[in-house]
PDB file of C-alpha atoms in Angstrom:
ATOM      1  CA  MET A   1      23.159  79.259 -13.138  1.00  0.00           C
ATOM      2  CA  THR A   2      24.848  82.282 -14.137  1.00  0.00           C
ATOM      3  CA  HIS A   3      23.092  85.711 -13.489  1.00  0.00           C
ATOM      4  CA  VAL A   4      24.274  87.881 -16.495  1.00  0.00           C
ATOM      5  CA  PRO A   5      23.958  91.458 -15.651  1.00  0.00           C
ATOM      6  CA  ALA A   6      21.649  93.580 -18.001  1.00  0.00           C
ATOM      7  CA  LEU A   7      22.832  96.774 -20.156  1.00  0.00           C
ATOM      8  CA  PRO A   8      20.851  99.629 -21.521  1.00  0.00           C
ATOM      9  CA  VAL A   9      19.151  98.923 -24.261  1.00  0.00           C
ATOM     10  CA  ARG A  10      21.418 102.100 -25.650  1.00  0.00           C
ATOM     11  CA  ARG A  11      23.922 100.560 -25.755  1.00  0.00           C
ATOM     12  CA  GLY A  12      23.243  96.699 -26.924  1.00  0.00           C
ATOM     13  CA  LEU A  13      22.440  98.506 -29.419  1.00  0.00           C
ATOM     14  CA  ILE A  14      25.259 100.158 -30.696  1.00  0.00           C
ATOM     15  CA  PHE A  15      26.425  96.102 -30.066  1.00  0.00           C
ATOM     16  CA  VAL A  16      24.526  95.506 -32.064  1.00  0.00           C
ATOM     17  CA  SER A  17      25.794  97.873 -34.692  1.00  0.00           C
ATOM     18  CA  ALA A  18      29.311  97.057 -34.158  1.00  0.00           C
ATOM     19  CA  ALA A  19      28.469  93.059 -34.665  1.00  0.00           C
ATOM     20  CA  GLY A  20      27.300  93.753 -37.908  1.00  0.00           C
ATOM     21  CA  ILE A  21      30.194  96.220 -39.392  1.00  0.00           C
ATOM     22  CA  ALA A  22      32.297  93.861 -37.939  1.00  0.00           C
ATOM     23  CA  TRP A  23      31.398  90.698 -39.718  1.00  0.00           C
ATOM     24  CA  GLY A  24      30.902  92.494 -42.867  1.00  0.00           C
ATOM     25  CA  THR A  25      34.894  93.039 -42.938  1.00  0.00           C
ATOM     26  CA  GLY A  26      35.018  89.188 -42.364  1.00  0.00           C
ATOM     27  CA  GLY A  27      34.073  87.631 -45.295  1.00  0.00           C
ATOM     28  CA  ALA A  28      36.933  89.903 -47.863  1.00  0.00           C
ATOM     29  CA  VAL A  29      39.201  88.284 -45.195  1.00  0.00           C
ATOM     30  CA  GLY A  30      38.437  84.805 -45.990  1.00  0.00           C
ATOM     31  CA  ASP A  31      38.542  86.373 -49.655  1.00  0.00           C
ATOM     32  CA  PHE A  32      42.005  86.945 -49.459  1.00  0.00           C
ATOM     33  CA  LEU A  33      42.808  83.980 -46.979  1.00  0.00           C
ATOM     34  CA  ARG A  34      42.055  81.859 -50.007  1.00  0.00           C
ATOM     35  CA  ARG A  35      43.629  84.275 -52.500  1.00  0.00           C
ATOM     36  CA  ALA A  36      46.841  85.085 -50.872  1.00  0.00           C
ATOM     37  CA  GLY A  37      47.483  82.524 -48.008  1.00  0.00           C
ATOM     38  CA  HIS A  38      45.622  79.550 -50.126  1.00  0.00           C
ATOM     39  CA  LEU A  39      43.980  78.751 -47.863  1.00  0.00           C
ATOM     40  CA  GLY A  40      40.563  77.071 -48.327  1.00  0.00           C
ATOM     41  CA  PRO A  41      37.229  77.719 -46.312  1.00  0.00           C
ATOM     42  CA  VAL A  42      37.684  74.828 -43.868  1.00  0.00           C
ATOM     43  CA  ALA A  43      40.796  75.613 -42.342  1.00  0.00           C
ATOM     44  CA  VAL A  44      39.771  79.443 -42.241  1.00  0.00           C
ATOM     45  CA  THR A  45      36.867  78.079 -40.703  1.00  0.00           C
ATOM     46  CA  PHE A  46      39.488  76.583 -38.595  1.00  0.00           C
ATOM     47  CA  TRP A  47      41.075  78.968 -37.787  1.00  0.00           C
ATOM     48  CA  ARG A  48      38.763  81.593 -37.131  1.00  0.00           C
ATOM     49  CA  PHE A  49      37.484  79.276 -34.142  1.00  0.00           C
ATOM     50  CA  VAL A  50      40.541  78.587 -32.474  1.00  0.00           C
ATOM     51  CA  ILE A  51      41.492  82.095 -32.328  1.00  0.00           C
ATOM     52  CA  GLY A  52      38.269  83.412 -31.435  1.00  0.00           C
ATOM     53  CA  ALA A  53      37.633  80.589 -28.325  1.00  0.00           C
ATOM     54  CA  ALA A  54      41.661  81.482 -27.768  1.00  0.00           C
ATOM     55  CA  LEU A  55      40.837  84.803 -26.816  1.00  0.00           C
ATOM     56  CA  LEU A  56      36.792  84.585 -25.121  1.00  0.00           C
ATOM     57  CA  LEU A  57      38.200  82.327 -23.472  1.00  0.00           C
ATOM     58  CA  ALA A  58      41.180  84.879 -22.532  1.00  0.00           C
ATOM     59  CA  VAL A  59      38.853  87.275 -20.788  1.00  0.00           C
ATOM     60  CA  ALA A  60      37.194  84.805 -19.319  1.00  0.00           C
ATOM     61  CA  PHE A  61      40.719  83.937 -17.071  1.00  0.00           C
ATOM     62  CA  LEU A  62      41.270  87.893 -16.859  1.00  0.00           C
ATOM     63  CA  GLY A  63      38.096  88.744 -15.589  1.00  0.00           C
ATOM     64  CA  ARG A  64      37.590  85.102 -13.028  1.00  0.00           C
ATOM     65  CA  THR A  65      37.804  87.122  -9.889  1.00  0.00           C
ATOM     66  CA  ALA A  66      35.036  89.507 -10.057  1.00  0.00           C
ATOM     67  CA  SER A  67      33.016  86.207 -11.523  1.00  0.00           C
ATOM     68  CA  PRO A  68      34.515  83.040 -10.271  1.00  0.00           C
ATOM     69  CA  ARG A  69      32.418  81.064 -12.312  1.00  0.00           C
ATOM     70  CA  ARG A  70      33.174  82.295 -15.909  1.00  0.00           C
ATOM     71  CA  LEU A  71      35.463  80.334 -16.826  1.00  0.00           C
ATOM     72  CA  ALA A  72      34.079  77.601 -15.705  1.00  0.00           C
ATOM     73  CA  ALA A  73      33.070  74.569 -18.302  1.00  0.00           C
ATOM     74  CA  PRO A  74      30.248  74.261 -19.080  1.00  0.00           C
ATOM     75  CA  ARG A  75      27.512  71.368 -16.695  1.00  0.00           C
ATOM     76  CA  SER A  76      26.820  69.798 -20.465  1.00  0.00           C
ATOM     77  CA  TRP A  77      28.351  69.679 -23.590  1.00  0.00           C
ATOM     78  CA  GLY A  78      25.525  69.001 -25.438  1.00  0.00           C
ATOM     79  CA  MET A  79      24.599  73.064 -26.264  1.00  0.00           C
ATOM     80  CA  PRO A  80      28.084  73.961 -27.077  1.00  0.00           C
ATOM     81  CA  LEU A  81      28.212  71.083 -29.254  1.00  0.00           C
ATOM     82  CA  ALA A  82      25.768  71.735 -30.772  1.00  0.00           C
ATOM     83  CA  LEU A  83      25.794  75.644 -32.052  1.00  0.00           C
ATOM     84  CA  GLY A  84      29.600  75.242 -33.164  1.00  0.00           C
ATOM     85  CA  VAL A  85      28.685  72.635 -35.597  1.00  0.00           C
ATOM     86  CA  ALA A  86      26.225  74.187 -36.931  1.00  0.00           C
ATOM     87  CA  MET A  87      28.114  77.840 -36.685  1.00  0.00           C
ATOM     88  CA  ALA A  88      31.785  75.556 -38.126  1.00  0.00           C
ATOM     89  CA  VAL A  89      28.510  73.746 -40.853  1.00  0.00           C
ATOM     90  CA  SER A  90      27.483  78.283 -41.509  1.00  0.00           C
ATOM     91  CA  GLN A  91      31.424  79.209 -41.946  1.00  0.00           C
ATOM     92  CA  VAL A  92      32.649  77.022 -44.130  1.00  0.00           C
ATOM     93  CA  THR A  93      29.987  76.813 -47.312  1.00  0.00           C
ATOM     94  CA  TYR A  94      29.975  81.442 -46.267  1.00  0.00           C
ATOM     95  CA  PHE A  95      33.342  81.186 -47.504  1.00  0.00           C
ATOM     96  CA  ALA A  96      32.909  78.470 -49.781  1.00  0.00           C
ATOM     97  CA  ALA A  97      29.965  80.308 -51.247  1.00  0.00           C
ATOM     98  CA  ILE A  98      32.805  83.437 -52.001  1.00  0.00           C
ATOM     99  CA  ALA A  99      35.434  81.387 -52.943  1.00  0.00           C
ATOM    100  CA  GLU A 100      32.708  80.900 -56.049  1.00  0.00           C
ATOM    101  CA  THR A 101      30.449  84.069 -56.231  1.00  0.00           C
ATOM    102  CA  GLY A 102      32.382  87.343 -54.288  1.00  0.00           C
ATOM    103  CA  VAL A 103      31.904  88.459 -51.392  1.00  0.00           C
ATOM    104  CA  ALA A 104      29.108  90.710 -51.562  1.00  0.00           C
ATOM    105  CA  LEU A 105      26.451  88.383 -53.580  1.00  0.00           C
ATOM    106  CA  ALA A 106      27.729  85.854 -51.236  1.00  0.00           C
ATOM    107  CA  THR A 107      26.741  87.490 -47.755  1.00  0.00           C
ATOM    108  CA  MET A 108      23.896  88.909 -49.401  1.00  0.00           C
ATOM    109  CA  ILE A 109      21.613  85.528 -50.249  1.00  0.00           C
ATOM    110  CA  ALA A 110      23.603  84.887 -46.847  1.00  0.00           C
ATOM    111  CA  MET A 111      22.002  86.795 -45.481  1.00  0.00           C
ATOM    112  CA  GLY A 112      18.633  86.771 -46.977  1.00  0.00           C
ATOM    113  CA  ALA A 113      18.226  83.546 -46.384  1.00  0.00           C
ATOM    114  CA  ASN A 114      18.952  83.242 -42.592  1.00  0.00           C
ATOM    115  CA  PRO A 115      15.399  85.414 -41.448  1.00  0.00           C
ATOM    116  CA  LEU A 116      13.324  82.214 -44.112  1.00  0.00           C
ATOM    117  CA  PHE A 117      14.369  79.623 -42.501  1.00  0.00           C
ATOM    118  CA  VAL A 118      14.431  81.471 -38.774  1.00  0.00           C
ATOM    119  CA  THR A 119      10.142  82.578 -39.236  1.00  0.00           C
ATOM    120  CA  ALA A 120       9.712  78.477 -40.572  1.00  0.00           C
ATOM    121  CA  GLY A 121      11.830  77.014 -37.855  1.00  0.00           C
ATOM    122  CA  SER A 122       9.903  79.188 -35.402  1.00  0.00           C
ATOM    123  CA  ARG A 123       6.585  77.509 -36.360  1.00  0.00           C
ATOM    124  CA  LEU A 124       7.884  74.331 -36.708  1.00  0.00           C
ATOM    125  CA  LEU A 125       9.140  74.181 -33.179  1.00  0.00           C
ATOM    126  CA  PHE A 126       7.798  77.106 -31.358  1.00  0.00           C
ATOM    127  CA  GLY A 127       4.381  76.915 -32.673  1.00  0.00           C
ATOM    128  CA  GLU A 128       3.963  80.501 -34.065  1.00  0.00           C
ATOM    129  CA  ARG A 129       1.953  81.016 -37.059  1.00  0.00           C
ATOM    130  CA  PRO A 130       3.219  84.343 -39.450  1.00  0.00           C
ATOM    131  CA  GLY A 131      -0.014  86.768 -40.562  1.00  0.00           C
ATOM    132  CA  ARG A 132       0.143  88.076 -44.215  1.00  0.00           C
ATOM    133  CA  ALA A 133       2.954  91.237 -43.461  1.00  0.00           C
ATOM    134  CA  VAL A 134       5.196  88.303 -42.114  1.00  0.00           C
ATOM    135  CA  LYS A 135       3.963  85.506 -45.346  1.00  0.00           C
ATOM    136  CA  ALA A 136       4.396  88.823 -47.602  1.00  0.00           C
ATOM    137  CA  GLY A 137       7.509  89.320 -46.244  1.00  0.00           C
ATOM    138  CA  VAL A 138       9.087  85.747 -47.013  1.00  0.00           C
ATOM    139  CA  ALA A 139       7.470  86.188 -50.212  1.00  0.00           C
ATOM    140  CA  ALA A 140       9.528  88.966 -51.592  1.00  0.00           C
ATOM    141  CA  ALA A 141      12.525  88.125 -50.097  1.00  0.00           C
ATOM    142  CA  VAL A 142      12.292  84.900 -52.522  1.00  0.00           C
ATOM    143  CA  ALA A 143      11.760  86.812 -54.899  1.00  0.00           C
ATOM    144  CA  GLY A 144      15.196  88.566 -54.030  1.00  0.00           C
ATOM    145  CA  LEU A 145      16.727  85.464 -53.741  1.00  0.00           C
ATOM    146  CA  ALA A 146      16.350  84.396 -57.031  1.00  0.00           C
ATOM    147  CA  MET A 147      16.874  87.883 -58.533  1.00  0.00           C
ATOM    148  CA  LEU A 148      20.284  87.650 -57.187  1.00  0.00           C
ATOM    149  CA  ALA A 149      20.762  84.165 -58.486  1.00  0.00           C
ATOM    150  CA  GLY A 150      19.257  84.506 -61.748  1.00  0.00           C
ATOM    151  CA  GLY A 151      22.408  87.624 -62.974  1.00  0.00           C
ATOM    152  CA  PRO A 152      24.745  86.863 -65.460  1.00  0.00           C
ATOM    153  CA  GLY A 153      28.776  87.018 -65.047  1.00  0.00           C
ATOM    154  CA  GLU A 154      30.108  85.170 -61.670  1.00  0.00           C
ATOM    155  CA  PHE A 155      26.542  83.400 -61.356  1.00  0.00           C
ATOM    156  CA  SER A 156      27.248  79.361 -59.692  1.00  0.00           C
ATOM    157  CA  ALA A 157      25.090  77.338 -59.271  1.00  0.00           C
ATOM    158  CA  ALA A 158      27.208  76.352 -56.684  1.00  0.00           C
ATOM    159  CA  GLY A 159      28.277  79.097 -54.467  1.00  0.00           C
ATOM    160  CA  VAL A 160      24.409  79.538 -54.889  1.00  0.00           C
ATOM    161  CA  GLY A 161      23.326  76.400 -52.852  1.00  0.00           C
ATOM    162  CA  TYR A 162      26.686  76.600 -50.733  1.00  0.00           C
ATOM    163  CA  ALA A 163      24.738  80.441 -49.502  1.00  0.00           C
ATOM    164  CA  VAL A 164      21.763  79.174 -48.947  1.00  0.00           C
ATOM    165  CA  LEU A 165      22.697  76.349 -46.839  1.00  0.00           C
ATOM    166  CA  SER A 166      24.968  79.444 -44.564  1.00  0.00           C
ATOM    167  CA  GLY A 167      22.284  81.376 -43.913  1.00  0.00           C
ATOM    168  CA  ALA A 168      20.321  77.428 -43.239  1.00  0.00           C
ATOM    169  CA  THR A 169      22.630  76.032 -41.090  1.00  0.00           C
ATOM    170  CA  TYR A 170      23.190  80.060 -38.884  1.00  0.00           C
ATOM    171  CA  ALA A 171      20.106  79.860 -38.929  1.00  0.00           C
ATOM    172  CA  ALA A 172      19.501  76.872 -36.522  1.00  0.00           C
ATOM    173  CA  VAL A 173      22.115  78.824 -34.467  1.00  0.00           C
ATOM    174  CA  THR A 174      19.666  81.838 -34.277  1.00  0.00           C
ATOM    175  CA  LEU A 175      17.456  79.511 -32.605  1.00  0.00           C
ATOM    176  CA  LEU A 176      19.583  77.764 -30.446  1.00  0.00           C
ATOM    177  CA  SER A 177      20.838  81.180 -29.252  1.00  0.00           C
ATOM    178  CA  GLY A 178      17.604  82.069 -28.061  1.00  0.00           C
ATOM    179  CA  VAL A 179      16.980  79.009 -26.153  1.00  0.00           C
ATOM    180  CA  GLU A 180      20.075  79.212 -24.126  1.00  0.00           C
ATOM    181  CA  ARG A 181      20.032  83.275 -23.567  1.00  0.00           C
ATOM    182  CA  GLY A 182      20.327  83.932 -20.348  1.00  0.00           C
ATOM    183  CA  ARG A 183      21.714  80.408 -19.236  1.00  0.00           C
ATOM    184  CA  SER A 184      25.828  81.349 -19.464  1.00  0.00           C
ATOM    185  CA  ALA A 185      28.193  84.726 -20.034  1.00  0.00           C
ATOM    186  CA  PRO A 186      27.522  85.132 -23.719  1.00  0.00           C
ATOM    187  CA  GLY A 187      30.943  85.062 -23.990  1.00  0.00           C
ATOM    188  CA  GLN A 188      31.726  82.073 -22.275  1.00  0.00           C
ATOM    189  CA  THR A 189      28.565  80.595 -24.647  1.00  0.00           C
ATOM    190  CA  MET A 190      30.380  81.450 -27.734  1.00  0.00           C
ATOM    191  CA  ALA A 191      34.389  80.212 -26.506  1.00  0.00           C
ATOM    192  CA  TRP A 192      33.252  76.674 -25.853  1.00  0.00           C
ATOM    193  CA  SER A 193      30.983  77.252 -29.494  1.00  0.00           C
ATOM    194  CA  PHE A 194      34.390  77.990 -30.720  1.00  0.00           C
ATOM    195  CA  ALA A 195      36.495  75.655 -28.792  1.00  0.00           C
ATOM    196  CA  ALA A 196      33.735  72.294 -29.354  1.00  0.00           C
ATOM    197  CA  GLY A 197      33.119  73.300 -33.403  1.00  0.00           C
ATOM    198  CA  SER A 198      37.173  73.621 -33.868  1.00  0.00           C
ATOM    199  CA  VAL A 199      37.777  70.195 -32.926  1.00  0.00           C
ATOM    200  CA  CYS A 200      35.704  68.814 -34.859  1.00  0.00           C
ATOM    201  CA  LEU A 201      37.113  70.909 -38.742  1.00  0.00           C
ATOM    202  CA  LEU A 202      40.750  70.055 -37.332  1.00  0.00           C
ATOM    203  CA  PRO A 203      40.746  66.628 -39.104  1.00  0.00           C
ATOM    204  CA  LEU A 204      39.889  68.269 -42.370  1.00  0.00           C
ATOM    205  CA  ALA A 205      41.417  71.416 -42.157  1.00  0.00           C
ATOM    206  CA  LEU A 206      44.667  68.509 -41.609  1.00  0.00           C
ATOM    207  CA  ALA A 207      43.858  67.441 -44.584  1.00  0.00           C
ATOM    208  CA  ASP A 208      42.863  70.575 -46.900  1.00  0.00           C
ATOM    209  CA  GLY A 209      46.004  72.158 -45.807  1.00  0.00           C
ATOM    210  CA  VAL A 210      46.096  73.895 -42.371  1.00  0.00           C
ATOM    211  CA  VAL A 211      49.263  76.492 -43.185  1.00  0.00           C
ATOM    212  CA  PRO A 212      49.149  79.362 -44.735  1.00  0.00           C
ATOM    213  CA  SER A 213      51.259  78.684 -48.179  1.00  0.00           C
ATOM    214  CA  GLY A 214      51.253  82.150 -49.988  1.00  0.00           C
ATOM    215  CA  GLY A 215      53.915  84.012 -50.874  1.00  0.00           C
ATOM    216  CA  ASP A 216      53.416  86.248 -47.978  1.00  0.00           C
ATOM    217  CA  SER A 217      53.427  83.861 -44.745  1.00  0.00           C
ATOM    218  CA  GLY A 218      52.933  87.645 -42.811  1.00  0.00           C
ATOM    219  CA  ALA A 219      50.302  89.287 -44.270  1.00  0.00           C
ATOM    220  CA  ALA A 220      48.048  86.372 -43.774  1.00  0.00           C
ATOM    221  CA  ALA A 221      49.187  85.514 -40.394  1.00  0.00           C
ATOM    222  CA  LEU A 222      47.543  89.134 -39.437  1.00  0.00           C
ATOM    223  CA  SER A 223      44.846  88.398 -41.168  1.00  0.00           C
ATOM    224  CA  LEU A 224      43.930  85.110 -39.897  1.00  0.00           C
ATOM    225  CA  ALA A 225      45.029  87.250 -36.314  1.00  0.00           C
ATOM    226  CA  TYR A 226      42.455  90.307 -37.273  1.00  0.00           C
ATOM    227  CA  LEU A 227      39.455  87.218 -38.619  1.00  0.00           C
ATOM    228  CA  GLY A 228      39.710  85.917 -35.294  1.00  0.00           C
ATOM    229  CA  ALA A 229      39.625  88.594 -32.736  1.00  0.00           C
ATOM    230  CA  VAL A 230      37.618  91.228 -34.748  1.00  0.00           C
ATOM    231  CA  PRO A 231      34.793  89.726 -37.269  1.00  0.00           C
ATOM    232  CA  THR A 232      34.557  86.697 -34.226  1.00  0.00           C
ATOM    233  CA  ALA A 233      36.044  87.097 -30.105  1.00  0.00           C
ATOM    234  CA  LEU A 234      34.672  90.435 -30.375  1.00  0.00           C
ATOM    235  CA  ALA A 235      31.715  91.091 -33.004  1.00  0.00           C
ATOM    236  CA  TYR A 236      30.173  87.591 -31.222  1.00  0.00           C
ATOM    237  CA  GLY A 237      30.716  89.034 -27.462  1.00  0.00           C
ATOM    238  CA  LEU A 238      29.343  92.030 -28.563  1.00  0.00           C
ATOM    239  CA  PHE A 239      26.485  90.399 -30.341  1.00  0.00           C
ATOM    240  CA  PHE A 240      25.097  88.034 -27.905  1.00  0.00           C
ATOM    241  CA  ALA A 241      26.005  90.449 -24.967  1.00  0.00           C
ATOM    242  CA  GLY A 242      23.933  93.038 -26.893  1.00  0.00           C
ATOM    243  CA  LEU A 243      20.649  90.328 -27.713  1.00  0.00           C
ATOM    244  CA  GLY A 244      20.065  90.394 -23.121  1.00  0.00           C
ATOM    245  CA  VAL A 245      18.742  94.040 -23.297  1.00  0.00           C
ATOM    246  CA  VAL A 246      17.485  93.911 -28.033  1.00  0.00           C
ATOM    247  CA  SER A 247      15.076  91.674 -29.399  1.00  0.00           C
ATOM    248  CA  GLY A 248      15.979  88.990 -31.565  1.00  0.00           C
ATOM    249  CA  THR A 249      14.091  90.550 -34.735  1.00  0.00           C
ATOM    250  CA  THR A 250      15.409  94.611 -33.885  1.00  0.00           C
ATOM    251  CA  ALA A 251      18.812  92.140 -34.180  1.00  0.00           C
ATOM    252  CA  ALA A 252      18.219  90.666 -36.936  1.00  0.00           C
ATOM    253  CA  VAL A 253      16.931  94.316 -38.241  1.00  0.00           C
ATOM    254  CA  VAL A 254      20.027  96.299 -37.240  1.00  0.00           C
ATOM    255  CA  VAL A 255      22.777  93.840 -38.545  1.00  0.00           C
ATOM    256  CA  LEU A 256      21.841  94.014 -41.781  1.00  0.00           C
ATOM    257  CA  LEU A 257      24.765  96.837 -41.939  1.00  0.00           C
ATOM    258  CA  GLU A 258      26.680  93.334 -42.507  1.00  0.00           C
ATOM    259  CA  PRO A 259      24.918  92.814 -45.991  1.00  0.00           C
ATOM    260  CA  LEU A 260      25.766  96.625 -46.730  1.00  0.00           C
ATOM    261  CA  VAL A 261      28.788  96.321 -45.683  1.00  0.00           C
ATOM    262  CA  ALA A 262      30.338  93.430 -47.255  1.00  0.00           C
ATOM    263  CA  ALA A 263      29.006  94.883 -50.590  1.00  0.00           C
ATOM    264  CA  PHE A 264      30.475  98.350 -50.389  1.00  0.00           C
ATOM    265  CA  ILE A 265      33.841  96.039 -49.949  1.00  0.00           C
ATOM    266  CA  GLY A 266      33.375  93.500 -52.692  1.00  0.00           C
ATOM    267  CA  VAL A 267      32.144  96.540 -55.357  1.00  0.00           C
ATOM    268  CA  LEU A 268      34.227  99.203 -54.486  1.00  0.00           C
ATOM    269  CA  LEU A 269      38.107  97.241 -53.052  1.00  0.00           C
ATOM    270  CA  LEU A 270      37.953  94.354 -54.960  1.00  0.00           C
ATOM    271  CA  GLY A 271      36.086  94.519 -58.296  1.00  0.00           C
ATOM    272  CA  GLU A 272      33.645  92.326 -58.605  1.00  0.00           C
ATOM    273  CA  HIS A 273      29.800  93.606 -60.359  1.00  0.00           C
ATOM    274  CA  LEU A 274      26.479  93.239 -59.148  1.00  0.00           C
ATOM    275  CA  THR A 275      24.113  93.718 -62.172  1.00  0.00           C
ATOM    276  CA  ALA A 276      20.672  95.478 -62.094  1.00  0.00           C
ATOM    277  CA  LEU A 277      18.728  92.951 -61.985  1.00  0.00           C
ATOM    278  CA  GLN A 278      20.755  91.515 -59.390  1.00  0.00           C
ATOM    279  CA  LEU A 279      20.977  95.104 -57.409  1.00  0.00           C
ATOM    280  CA  ALA A 280      17.000  95.482 -57.402  1.00  0.00           C
ATOM    281  CA  GLY A 281      17.216  91.741 -56.107  1.00  0.00           C
ATOM    282  CA  GLY A 282      19.579  92.718 -53.117  1.00  0.00           C
ATOM    283  CA  ALA A 283      17.363  95.640 -52.289  1.00  0.00           C
ATOM    284  CA  LEU A 284      14.203  93.536 -52.656  1.00  0.00           C
ATOM    285  CA  LEU A 285      15.915  91.135 -50.293  1.00  0.00           C
ATOM    286  CA  MET A 286      16.788  93.537 -47.405  1.00  0.00           C
ATOM    287  CA  ALA A 287      13.018  95.441 -47.872  1.00  0.00           C
ATOM    288  CA  ALA A 288      11.561  92.128 -47.046  1.00  0.00           C
ATOM    289  CA  VAL A 289      14.213  91.440 -44.093  1.00  0.00           C
ATOM    290  CA  TYR A 290      13.183  95.221 -42.809  1.00  0.00           C
ATOM    291  CA  ARG A 291       9.723  94.286 -43.450  1.00  0.00           C
ATOM    292  CA  LEU A 292       9.757  91.113 -41.520  1.00  0.00           C
ATOM    293  CA  GLY A 293      11.145  92.315 -38.461  1.00  0.00           C
ATOM    294  CA  ARG A 294       8.753  95.257 -37.861  1.00  0.00           C
ATOM    295  CA  ALA A 295       6.468  92.497 -38.250  1.00  0.00           C
ATOM    296  CA  GLU A 296       7.308  90.921 -35.027  1.00  0.00           C
ATOM    297  CA  LEU A 297       8.481  93.400 -33.268  1.00  0.00           C
ATOM    298  CA  ALA A 298       3.749  94.623 -34.250  1.00  0.00           C
ATOM    299  CA  THR A 299       3.266  91.439 -32.244  1.00  0.00           C
ATOM    300  CA  GLY A 300       5.835  91.717 -29.176  1.00  0.00           C
ATOM    301  CA  PRO A 301      10.052  90.636 -28.351  1.00  0.00           C
ATOM    302  CA  ALA A 302      11.067  87.314 -29.774  1.00  0.00           C
ATOM    303  CA  GLU A 303      12.911  84.774 -28.185  1.00  0.00           C
ATOM    304  CA  GLU A 304      14.682  84.342 -31.047  1.00  0.00           C
ATOM    305  CA  GLY A 305      18.732  86.094 -31.969  1.00  0.00           C
ATOM    306  CA  GLY A 306      19.066  87.426 -35.650  1.00  0.00           C
ATOM    307  CA  GLY A 307      22.085  87.832 -37.614  1.00  0.00           C
ATOM    308  CA  ARG A 308      25.584  86.073 -39.211  1.00  0.00           C
ATOM    309  CA  GLY A 309      28.793  86.153 -39.190  1.00  0.00           C
TER     310      GLY A 309
END
């Protein structure tokens, strides 16, 4: 087993916060690549994984002197493959939801659905029995999702479905990451997971069109580099490093920075619009997720991680 040095808790919280902010910019970049680069959700996710894996493996290679095992291939590919496939489905459906509903709405629905599935998965897999506070939080979150999906304008049943599926598959990543915690260096685990996911996505990406075909190829290339470097390699590396000292429920609350940043970008910079009903649903949803985190913290640290990108 690889020894992973513990971080101070304060630094872990900073890492998780920075990851949430970085993730919040990823949806807008993916939407730009769809419009300006004519890249579909599969192609965007493929490049995100390839660049993210390359950067994380490069960091591990540069640090091999201090820890020779940092670049070692996993003894079993089961966990990296499972994480890679789950993250691939989550990201593809997330970008598909953005194409249908916009950045702000897609991110809020995906982020709101994620803790619901985590709660259900924890009950089925680990036997955790939610108390009254948790049940009330789940009910409020469901109501918030209904309000978000029920507004006029950019509503799309397909888009809402993609966003919910994105939250569900990232819940699988959340639960699996709790099993993997402490067994290997966070960056190494994510590097091999991104590599496995990119291999799975390659045939679909080739069929979908993997080369940007818009008029501004330079801007598309810079956007892909940013997407792979900041909301992927940096954000996931920081997040899973922070989970070494920050409980999963605390992390799930902190990374609510992601939908807030995405909503800010979508409404103020991309000209998206949310109705009063949808804004109220978003507020109820965020309050419910926060309440879930508080309820879980009151019963002790959780073993699972939280968040997405």
